[in-house]
Structure formats: structure tokens, C-alpha cells
Short mmCIF file of C-alpha atoms in Angstrom, two decimals:
data_model
loop_
_atom_site.label_atom_id
_atom_site.label_comp_id
_atom_site.label_asym_id
_atom_site.label_seq_id
_atom_site.Cartn_x
_atom_site.Cartn_y
_atom_site.Cartn_z
CA MET A 1 38.50 -90.95 -25.82
CA GLY A 2 38.04 -88.52 -23.00
CA CYS A 3 36.11 -88.58 -19.87
CA ARG A 4 34.00 -86.01 -17.66
CA ARG A 5 32.76 -86.33 -14.31
CA GLY A 6 30.17 -84.75 -12.01
CA PRO A 7 28.03 -85.56 -9.17
CA GLN A 8 26.37 -88.82 -8.70
CA VAL A 9 22.74 -89.63 -9.31
CA ILE A 10 20.13 -92.67 -9.57
CA ALA A 11 19.71 -92.70 -14.00
CA ILE A 12 16.11 -93.76 -14.72
CA ARG A 13 15.02 -94.15 -17.99
CA GLN A 14 11.26 -92.85 -18.61
CA LYS A 15 8.88 -95.37 -20.42
CA ALA A 16 8.09 -93.72 -23.75
CA GLY A 17 5.45 -94.85 -25.56
CA GLY A 18 5.19 -98.81 -26.14
CA LEU A 19 8.87 -99.22 -25.78
CA LYS A 20 10.15 -101.42 -22.55
CA GLN A 21 12.05 -100.13 -19.70
CA MET A 22 15.61 -100.45 -20.69
CA ASN A 23 18.67 -101.09 -18.12
CA ASP A 24 16.78 -102.32 -15.01
CA SER A 25 19.45 -102.88 -12.57
CA ARG A 26 20.60 -99.38 -13.16
CA ARG A 27 16.85 -97.79 -12.20
CA LYS A 28 17.47 -99.48 -9.09
CA THR A 29 20.60 -98.63 -8.15
CA ALA A 30 22.44 -95.57 -7.09
CA MET A 31 25.18 -95.01 -9.58
CA ARG A 32 26.50 -92.62 -12.32
CA GLN A 33 25.30 -93.15 -15.68
CA THR A 34 28.07 -93.27 -18.48
CA ILE A 35 27.06 -92.73 -21.96
CA THR A 36 28.86 -93.16 -25.49
CA VAL A 37 29.51 -90.00 -27.62
CA PHE A 38 30.42 -90.41 -31.43
CA LYS A 39 31.83 -86.89 -32.68
CA GLY A 40 31.48 -87.42 -36.39
CA ASP A 41 32.93 -84.94 -38.80
CA GLY A 42 32.80 -81.58 -39.96
CA ILE A 43 31.28 -79.66 -37.92
CA GLY A 44 30.44 -82.83 -35.53
CA PRO A 45 33.20 -82.27 -33.09
CA GLU A 46 32.76 -78.22 -32.52
CA ILE A 47 28.93 -79.24 -31.66
CA THR A 48 29.54 -81.68 -29.53
CA ASP A 49 32.28 -80.23 -27.65
CA ALA A 50 29.47 -77.09 -27.15
CA VAL A 51 26.91 -79.75 -25.98
CA ILE A 52 29.17 -81.24 -23.60
CA ARG A 53 29.87 -77.89 -21.99
CA VAL A 54 26.17 -76.83 -21.81
CA MET A 55 25.45 -80.55 -19.89
CA ASP A 56 28.49 -79.90 -17.68
CA ALA A 57 27.25 -76.27 -16.65
CA ALA A 58 24.12 -77.56 -15.94
CA GLY A 59 24.96 -80.20 -13.66
CA ALA A 60 24.10 -83.25 -15.83
CA GLU A 61 24.97 -86.49 -13.96
CA LEU A 62 26.95 -88.14 -16.84
CA ASP A 63 30.32 -89.47 -17.47
CA TYR A 64 31.39 -89.68 -21.15
CA GLU A 65 33.31 -91.96 -23.15
CA ILE A 66 33.93 -89.71 -26.41
CA TYR A 67 34.94 -91.60 -29.93
CA ASN A 68 36.05 -89.84 -33.60
CA VAL A 69 33.97 -91.49 -36.19
CA GLY A 70 33.16 -91.15 -39.69
CA GLU A 71 34.90 -90.20 -42.88
CA ALA A 72 38.05 -88.38 -41.47
CA GLU A 73 38.27 -91.54 -38.91
CA TYR A 74 38.28 -93.45 -41.92
CA GLU A 75 40.94 -91.68 -43.13
CA ALA A 76 43.05 -91.55 -40.60
CA HIS A 77 42.95 -95.17 -39.19
CA GLY A 78 40.93 -97.16 -42.05
CA GLU A 79 37.84 -97.69 -39.98
CA LEU A 80 34.76 -95.47 -39.50
CA ILE A 81 33.91 -96.68 -36.05
CA PRO A 82 36.49 -98.28 -34.07
CA LYS A 83 36.15 -101.33 -32.62
CA ALA A 84 36.45 -99.77 -28.98
CA ALA A 85 33.47 -97.32 -30.08
CA PHE A 86 31.21 -100.15 -30.67
CA GLU A 87 32.24 -101.83 -27.29
CA SER A 88 31.27 -98.68 -25.80
CA MET A 89 27.65 -98.13 -27.01
CA GLU A 90 27.15 -101.98 -26.27
CA ARG A 91 28.32 -101.21 -22.79
CA ASN A 92 26.08 -98.15 -21.88
CA LYS A 93 23.39 -98.65 -24.27
CA VAL A 94 22.62 -94.71 -24.99
CA LEU A 95 24.62 -92.90 -27.52
CA LEU A 96 24.98 -89.04 -28.26
CA LYS A 97 26.15 -89.00 -31.91
CA SER A 98 26.78 -85.82 -33.56
CA PRO A 99 26.58 -85.63 -37.81
CA ILE A 100 28.40 -87.94 -40.03
CA THR A 101 29.44 -87.43 -43.33
CA THR A 102 27.85 -89.78 -45.94
CA PRO A 103 29.08 -89.79 -49.40
CA VAL A 104 26.68 -89.29 -51.91
CA GLY A 105 26.15 -92.02 -54.90
CA LYS A 106 29.47 -94.06 -53.87
CA GLY A 107 31.81 -95.35 -51.11
CA PHE A 108 30.45 -96.53 -47.41
CA ARG A 109 26.53 -96.36 -46.79
CA SER A 110 24.75 -94.16 -44.01
CA LEU A 111 26.45 -94.74 -40.62
CA ASN A 112 22.87 -93.77 -39.07
CA VAL A 113 21.21 -96.21 -41.16
CA PHE A 114 23.67 -99.06 -39.83
CA LEU A 115 23.60 -97.78 -36.35
CA ARG A 116 19.72 -98.10 -36.56
CA LYS A 117 19.70 -101.89 -37.90
CA LYS A 118 22.69 -103.23 -35.86
CA TYR A 119 20.88 -101.92 -32.55
CA ASP A 120 17.32 -102.47 -33.75
CA LEU A 121 16.62 -98.57 -33.00
CA TYR A 122 13.26 -98.98 -34.35
CA ALA A 123 11.27 -95.95 -33.27
CA ASN A 124 12.84 -92.19 -34.79
CA ILE A 125 11.21 -89.75 -32.99
CA ARG A 126 11.58 -86.14 -34.08
CA PRO A 127 9.55 -83.20 -32.54
CA ALA A 128 8.75 -80.08 -34.52
CA LYS A 129 7.92 -77.24 -32.60
CA SER A 130 7.83 -73.52 -33.43
CA ASN A 131 10.31 -71.07 -31.79
CA HIS A 132 9.14 -67.31 -31.31
CA ALA A 133 12.97 -66.56 -32.18
CA VAL A 134 12.82 -67.68 -35.77
CA LYS A 135 10.62 -65.92 -37.48
CA THR A 136 8.86 -68.50 -40.37
CA PRO A 137 5.32 -68.37 -42.00
CA PHE A 138 3.80 -70.25 -38.96
CA THR A 139 4.43 -69.67 -35.49
CA ASP A 140 2.51 -72.56 -33.54
CA VAL A 141 3.66 -75.85 -35.22
CA ASP A 142 3.97 -78.57 -32.80
CA ILE A 143 4.26 -81.98 -34.50
CA VAL A 144 5.92 -85.09 -33.35
CA ILE A 145 6.80 -87.52 -36.36
CA PHE A 146 7.11 -91.17 -35.30
CA ARG A 147 9.04 -92.95 -38.44
CA GLU A 148 9.93 -96.43 -38.37
CA ASN A 149 13.53 -96.68 -38.71
CA THR A 150 14.71 -100.43 -39.61
CA GLU A 151 12.83 -101.32 -43.13
CA ASP A 152 11.09 -100.05 -46.02
CA LEU A 153 13.61 -99.08 -48.87
CA TYR A 154 16.05 -98.53 -46.27
CA VAL A 155 16.67 -102.11 -45.99
CA GLY A 156 19.44 -101.09 -49.10
CA VAL A 157 18.55 -104.18 -51.23
CA GLU A 158 19.20 -103.22 -54.63
CA GLU A 159 19.85 -105.38 -57.53
CA LYS A 160 21.01 -104.61 -60.98
CA VAL A 161 18.74 -106.59 -63.59
CA ASP A 162 20.68 -105.23 -66.49
CA GLU A 163 22.57 -102.12 -67.94
CA ASN A 164 19.68 -99.70 -67.85
CA THR A 165 17.41 -101.48 -65.12
CA VAL A 166 17.85 -101.40 -61.21
CA HIS A 167 15.18 -103.23 -58.94
CA ALA A 168 15.01 -102.18 -55.08
CA THR A 169 13.15 -103.80 -52.29
CA LYS A 170 10.59 -102.18 -50.37
CA LEU A 171 10.22 -103.95 -47.22
CA ILE A 172 6.97 -103.93 -44.69
CA THR A 173 6.36 -106.01 -41.98
CA ARG A 174 3.71 -106.58 -39.55
CA ARG A 175 6.20 -106.88 -36.40
CA ALA A 176 7.81 -103.38 -37.49
CA SER A 177 4.62 -101.82 -38.11
CA GLU A 178 2.64 -102.47 -35.16
CA ARG A 179 5.46 -101.45 -32.63
CA ILE A 180 6.12 -97.98 -34.00
CA ILE A 181 2.29 -97.38 -34.38
CA ARG A 182 1.49 -98.49 -31.22
CA ASP A 183 4.58 -96.07 -29.74
CA ALA A 184 2.84 -93.37 -31.61
CA PHE A 185 -0.43 -93.77 -29.91
CA GLU A 186 1.06 -94.85 -26.30
CA TYR A 187 2.97 -91.12 -27.01
CA ALA A 188 0.23 -89.69 -27.95
CA ARG A 189 -1.98 -90.70 -24.90
CA ALA A 190 0.74 -90.19 -22.30
CA HIS A 191 1.59 -86.37 -23.54
CA GLY A 192 -2.32 -85.52 -23.84
CA ARG A 193 -1.99 -85.42 -27.59
CA LYS A 194 -5.77 -85.72 -29.51
CA LYS A 195 -4.86 -86.94 -33.08
CA VAL A 196 -2.47 -89.36 -34.53
CA THR A 197 -2.05 -89.42 -38.74
CA CYS A 198 -0.96 -92.67 -40.32
CA VAL A 199 1.10 -91.37 -43.60
CA HIS A 200 1.05 -93.93 -46.58
CA LYS A 201 0.71 -94.18 -50.11
CA ALA A 202 -1.98 -97.20 -49.95
CA ASN A 203 -3.51 -96.16 -53.01
CA ILE A 204 -0.53 -96.99 -55.52
CA LEU A 205 1.40 -99.46 -53.16
CA LYS A 206 -1.80 -101.47 -52.04
CA ILE A 207 -0.32 -104.38 -50.27
CA SER A 208 2.96 -102.95 -48.38
CA ASP A 209 1.68 -99.97 -47.26
CA GLY A 210 -1.93 -100.98 -47.74
CA LEU A 211 -0.74 -103.35 -44.74
CA PHE A 212 0.74 -100.42 -42.62
CA ARG A 213 -2.55 -98.93 -42.97
CA ASP A 214 -4.74 -101.69 -41.97
CA ILE A 215 -2.29 -102.37 -39.16
CA PHE A 216 -2.82 -98.72 -37.82
CA TYR A 217 -6.37 -99.14 -37.93
CA GLU A 218 -6.62 -102.56 -35.98
CA ILE A 219 -4.09 -100.70 -33.04
CA ARG A 220 -6.24 -97.49 -32.92
CA GLU A 221 -9.12 -99.71 -31.30
CA ALA A 222 -7.23 -99.82 -28.35
CA TYR A 223 -7.16 -95.88 -28.12
CA PRO A 224 -10.83 -95.07 -28.38
CA GLU A 225 -10.14 -91.53 -26.64
CA ILE A 226 -7.58 -90.64 -29.66
CA LYS A 227 -8.48 -89.40 -33.02
CA ALA A 228 -7.11 -91.25 -35.76
CA GLU A 229 -6.79 -90.58 -39.45
CA ASP A 230 -5.03 -91.68 -42.29
CA LYS A 231 -3.62 -89.35 -45.35
CA ILE A 232 -1.63 -90.19 -48.64
CA VAL A 233 2.07 -88.82 -48.34
CA ASP A 234 1.75 -86.05 -51.39
CA ASN A 235 -1.46 -84.66 -49.98
CA VAL A 236 0.30 -84.45 -46.46
CA CYS A 237 3.02 -82.77 -48.01
CA MET A 238 0.80 -80.14 -49.58
CA GLN A 239 -1.46 -79.94 -46.10
CA MET A 240 2.13 -79.52 -44.33
CA VAL A 241 3.09 -76.23 -45.90
CA MET A 242 -0.80 -75.02 -46.12
CA ASN A 243 -1.99 -75.62 -42.55
CA PRO A 244 0.57 -77.23 -40.67
CA GLN A 245 -1.39 -76.56 -37.26
CA GLN A 246 -4.01 -79.72 -38.09
CA PHE A 247 -1.27 -82.02 -37.13
CA ASP A 248 -0.44 -83.52 -34.07
CA VAL A 249 1.35 -86.99 -33.75
CA MET A 250 2.22 -88.52 -37.18
CA VAL A 251 3.40 -92.08 -37.67
CA MET A 252 4.75 -93.64 -40.91
CA PRO A 253 7.11 -95.71 -42.79
CA ASN A 254 10.75 -95.05 -43.18
CA LEU A 255 11.28 -93.20 -46.31
CA TYR A 256 8.07 -91.13 -45.74
CA GLY A 257 9.51 -90.11 -42.17
CA ASP A 258 12.98 -89.18 -43.56
CA MET A 259 11.16 -86.65 -45.93
CA LEU A 260 8.34 -85.55 -43.78
CA SER A 261 10.35 -84.99 -40.96
CA ASP A 262 12.91 -82.68 -43.00
CA LEU A 263 9.89 -80.71 -43.86
CA ALA A 264 8.38 -80.40 -40.60
CA SER A 265 11.99 -78.57 -39.66
CA GLY A 266 11.52 -75.86 -42.68
CA LEU A 267 8.36 -74.85 -41.27
CA ILE A 268 9.99 -74.30 -37.47
CA GLY A 269 13.23 -72.64 -39.17
CA GLY A 270 15.43 -75.30 -40.22
CA LEU A 271 17.21 -78.65 -39.44
CA GLY A 272 19.64 -76.67 -36.99
CA LEU A 273 16.44 -76.72 -34.49
CA LEU A 274 15.20 -80.18 -34.96
CA PRO A 275 16.29 -82.62 -32.30
CA SER A 276 15.80 -86.75 -33.01
CA SER A 277 15.84 -89.90 -30.81
CA ASN A 278 16.20 -93.28 -31.91
CA LEU A 279 14.78 -95.74 -29.43
CA GLY A 280 15.02 -99.64 -29.53
CA GLU A 281 13.92 -102.40 -26.65
CA GLU A 282 17.60 -102.25 -25.71
CA PHE A 283 19.62 -99.41 -26.83
CA ALA A 284 19.16 -95.61 -27.44
CA MET A 285 20.56 -92.98 -29.95
CA PHE A 286 20.14 -89.36 -29.80
CA GLU A 287 21.26 -86.96 -33.14
CA ALA A 288 20.93 -83.89 -34.79
CA VAL A 289 19.60 -84.73 -38.12
CA HIS A 290 21.26 -82.13 -40.26
CA GLY A 291 24.31 -82.55 -42.06
CA SER A 292 27.87 -82.36 -41.12
CA ALA A 293 28.15 -79.03 -43.20
CA PRO A 294 32.04 -79.41 -44.21
CA ASP A 295 31.71 -75.92 -45.56
CA ILE A 296 31.78 -74.01 -42.44
CA ALA A 297 33.81 -76.63 -40.31
CA GLY A 298 36.17 -75.08 -38.35
CA LYS A 299 34.79 -71.51 -38.74
CA GLY A 300 33.25 -71.43 -35.32
CA ILE A 301 29.98 -70.48 -36.48
CA ALA A 302 28.30 -73.95 -36.40
CA ASN A 303 24.29 -73.75 -34.73
CA PRO A 304 24.67 -76.53 -31.85
CA THR A 305 21.07 -76.22 -31.10
CA ALA A 306 19.65 -79.57 -32.76
CA LEU A 307 21.96 -81.49 -30.95
CA LEU A 308 21.63 -79.77 -27.53
CA TRP A 309 18.14 -80.65 -27.74
CA SER A 310 18.44 -83.89 -29.01
CA ALA A 311 20.88 -84.40 -25.49
CA CYS A 312 17.66 -82.69 -23.60
CA MET A 313 15.75 -85.80 -24.86
CA MET A 314 18.36 -88.11 -24.01
CA LEU A 315 18.63 -86.62 -20.65
CA GLU A 316 14.91 -86.86 -20.11
CA HIS A 317 15.21 -90.42 -21.35
CA LEU A 318 17.62 -91.20 -18.51
CA GLY A 319 15.44 -89.42 -16.02
CA GLN A 320 17.24 -86.32 -15.50
CA MET A 321 14.27 -83.92 -16.09
CA GLU A 322 15.42 -81.13 -14.23
CA CYS A 323 18.40 -80.65 -15.86
CA ALA A 324 16.71 -81.16 -19.13
CA ALA A 325 14.03 -78.44 -18.43
CA LYS A 326 16.88 -76.23 -17.18
CA ILE A 327 18.73 -76.25 -20.37
CA ARG A 328 15.52 -75.78 -22.58
CA LYS A 329 14.72 -72.82 -20.57
CA SER A 330 17.90 -71.10 -21.28
CA VAL A 331 18.43 -72.11 -24.88
CA ASP A 332 14.68 -70.75 -25.47
CA THR A 333 15.63 -67.57 -23.58
CA VAL A 334 18.69 -67.02 -25.45
CA LEU A 335 17.07 -67.50 -29.06
CA GLU A 336 14.11 -65.53 -28.17
CA GLU A 337 16.30 -62.53 -27.46
CA GLY A 338 18.29 -62.95 -30.30
CA GLU A 339 21.25 -61.16 -29.46
CA PHE A 340 23.74 -64.27 -29.20
CA ASN A 341 21.96 -66.57 -32.43
CA THR A 342 24.12 -67.90 -34.70
CA PRO A 343 24.06 -66.92 -38.07
CA ASP A 344 21.94 -69.95 -39.70
CA ILE A 345 18.81 -68.15 -37.64
CA GLY A 346 19.46 -64.57 -38.45
CA GLY A 347 22.42 -63.52 -35.66
CA ASN A 348 26.13 -62.96 -36.05
CA ALA A 349 27.13 -64.74 -33.03
CA THR A 350 30.06 -67.51 -32.88
CA THR A 351 29.22 -71.19 -31.60
CA ALA A 352 31.30 -70.16 -28.39
CA GLU A 353 29.24 -66.68 -27.72
CA TYR A 354 26.03 -68.66 -28.24
CA VAL A 355 27.24 -71.41 -25.67
CA GLU A 356 28.47 -68.89 -23.21
CA GLU A 357 25.28 -66.81 -23.04
CA ILE A 358 23.28 -70.16 -22.64
CA ILE A 359 25.61 -70.89 -19.94
CA LYS A 360 24.91 -67.59 -18.36
CA ARG A 361 21.37 -68.51 -18.07
CA LEU A 362 21.57 -71.56 -16.29
#
């Protein structure tokens, strides 16, 4: 575990959507904000160190409790997440997490899914916005995806009926659906957004996705100024790659949100540019949603942008708006000029060179 220090500040959590304000005592008392950091594995440690360097240089009013978690930690000490790391998260309420390797088809389940369920991080918010530095077929994508984070097929309940048959449970509840849909409308209202699209497969899953869709139209009655529409998920996939500009705020169950947020990242240049927040009524987790990229780990060429922009979402969540804005502006400038971009977005700079240039622009 490590710790870094900066000047003192009042830590404020901005109210986002229908989520409750958290940690009132900290909002009312001038005190330092300590966050928990999980370094993950693969490129995780590299991009975590890079992001902390930038936040420190920008004057973020933070202390850090830093832990190694994931596959490498399991191999070294027999635990995916050390007990002390859980205790830190439960004490600090805010987690910045870098990528963690998840075995495919065997081994432990996704730690991301585990953490979201353990701390009821029900609202996964992923904004996908075009950046002029990265050339794609579309230049004006600006979509915010609200993904319900705790149920659907991700409850992970599977049953082997016989040698050739497996049954998986899809769970949709009114409580979970209401809170994510309400948060999407509240976000749209707070940020001057004009439309919320509900994504579903209620033409086939008439009871489960039908419930989600029905609740969407119940809640929209409280937001008459915002256009509400619903679309079937397969049609949305086609529409997003033909005319993504038609979408504004989108809300959907867990599985569709996982898929469509990755699709949205492709419209703006890839997962290396997509930030993510996972919010609940008490806890918050901010993460890059791309993989741990073990093939480039240690080569010094990883792109920390997604985790850095996730850290900006965290700073805004904590009320450190000026610091977040400063970092965003610096990153945008470096990306747009292009001279110090990392290989995944068309440059040939190292992670260190990219970070140094961002810090210079602060």
C-alpha cells in the first residue's frame, strides 16, 4: 500500500441523477479525501501510476490507499483482493480501479461483477464522446449509456440440466429497473439532454424486458420536457453504426449495456477512450472498461486515457470540478495535437512521454 499527499480541501459529492448524496459528514467538514486504488494486473499498474502522477500534478486534493489485486495477487498470495483492500473500500467509499484479468470459460468470475454486486453499484454510466484527435467515420458522437449493473443474466445463476443442456437465469426487478431509469432521466434533465432511449428485447422477452420497458414509460411521465423512446436492441446496434448522432442518453438492462457501451467506444476510437463510473447509494467505483492487455504489459506503451477520464469523473463526483476540468483540457490538447499519442490511437509515444506532455499542459 502507498500514500501520496496534497493540500486540504472540502470533499463534496455532486448529486448525479437520482442517486443519494453520500457521506454527508465529509461534505460538511473541511477535510482531506482519501480514496482506495486497485492497481489490477497486466497494464493496470502502469496506467494507475500514470493517472496518479497526472492527478498529483493537477493538484487533486486526495490521499491514496493503493492495493494490488487480481490474478497476479492471487498467484502471489492466494487472494484476488486482500482483506485490507476491502476494508479500505468500505472505509473510504470511493474506488479507482484499473483493469483486472478475468479468465475465459474457467477460473474465478469477473471481479468487476463481484464488486458491483457486493457494494450495490447499480448505475454504470459510460459517456462516449468524439475526440478530434482520433479519426473515425463519425465526428460528433455524444452518447451517455446508463446500464443497470446488478441483475439481468449477470446474476450468474446457471444450472446444468443434463450433459447437453444448461439453464441460465435472467433477473429483472421493478426496484432495480426504476432506479436506473430514473437516474437516466434525472441526468438528462440536469445536463440539458433532450432524449432518453430505452433499449430492450421485449418483442421476444415479453415478461422480463417487457417489465423494464413498461417501467420506463411510467417514469417518463415525470419528465415531460424530455423526449422518450424505446428501441429493440438488435435494431439499436444497426442504428448506432449508421447514425449514432440520433442517440443522446440511453438506458438498458445489464447485458445490453455491456455490449452497446463497447460498440459506442468503437464509434469514438476504442475502449482506450471510454471512461466509466459505477455508482450506488453509498459507494462509488471508477474504472477503465478495457482489458488488462497482458500482451503489451511492461512495454511502456499503454494508453492511460480511459482510466484518466474515469478519474476525472471521480474528481467531479467528489466536487473537485476545477481539477477535473484542468485535466480534461490538457488531455484534449495533447490528443488533438497528436505528437505524443500512444500507438493504439495512431501515435508512437510511450506512456511516459504522453503523461509528461499532459503534465506540461497543466
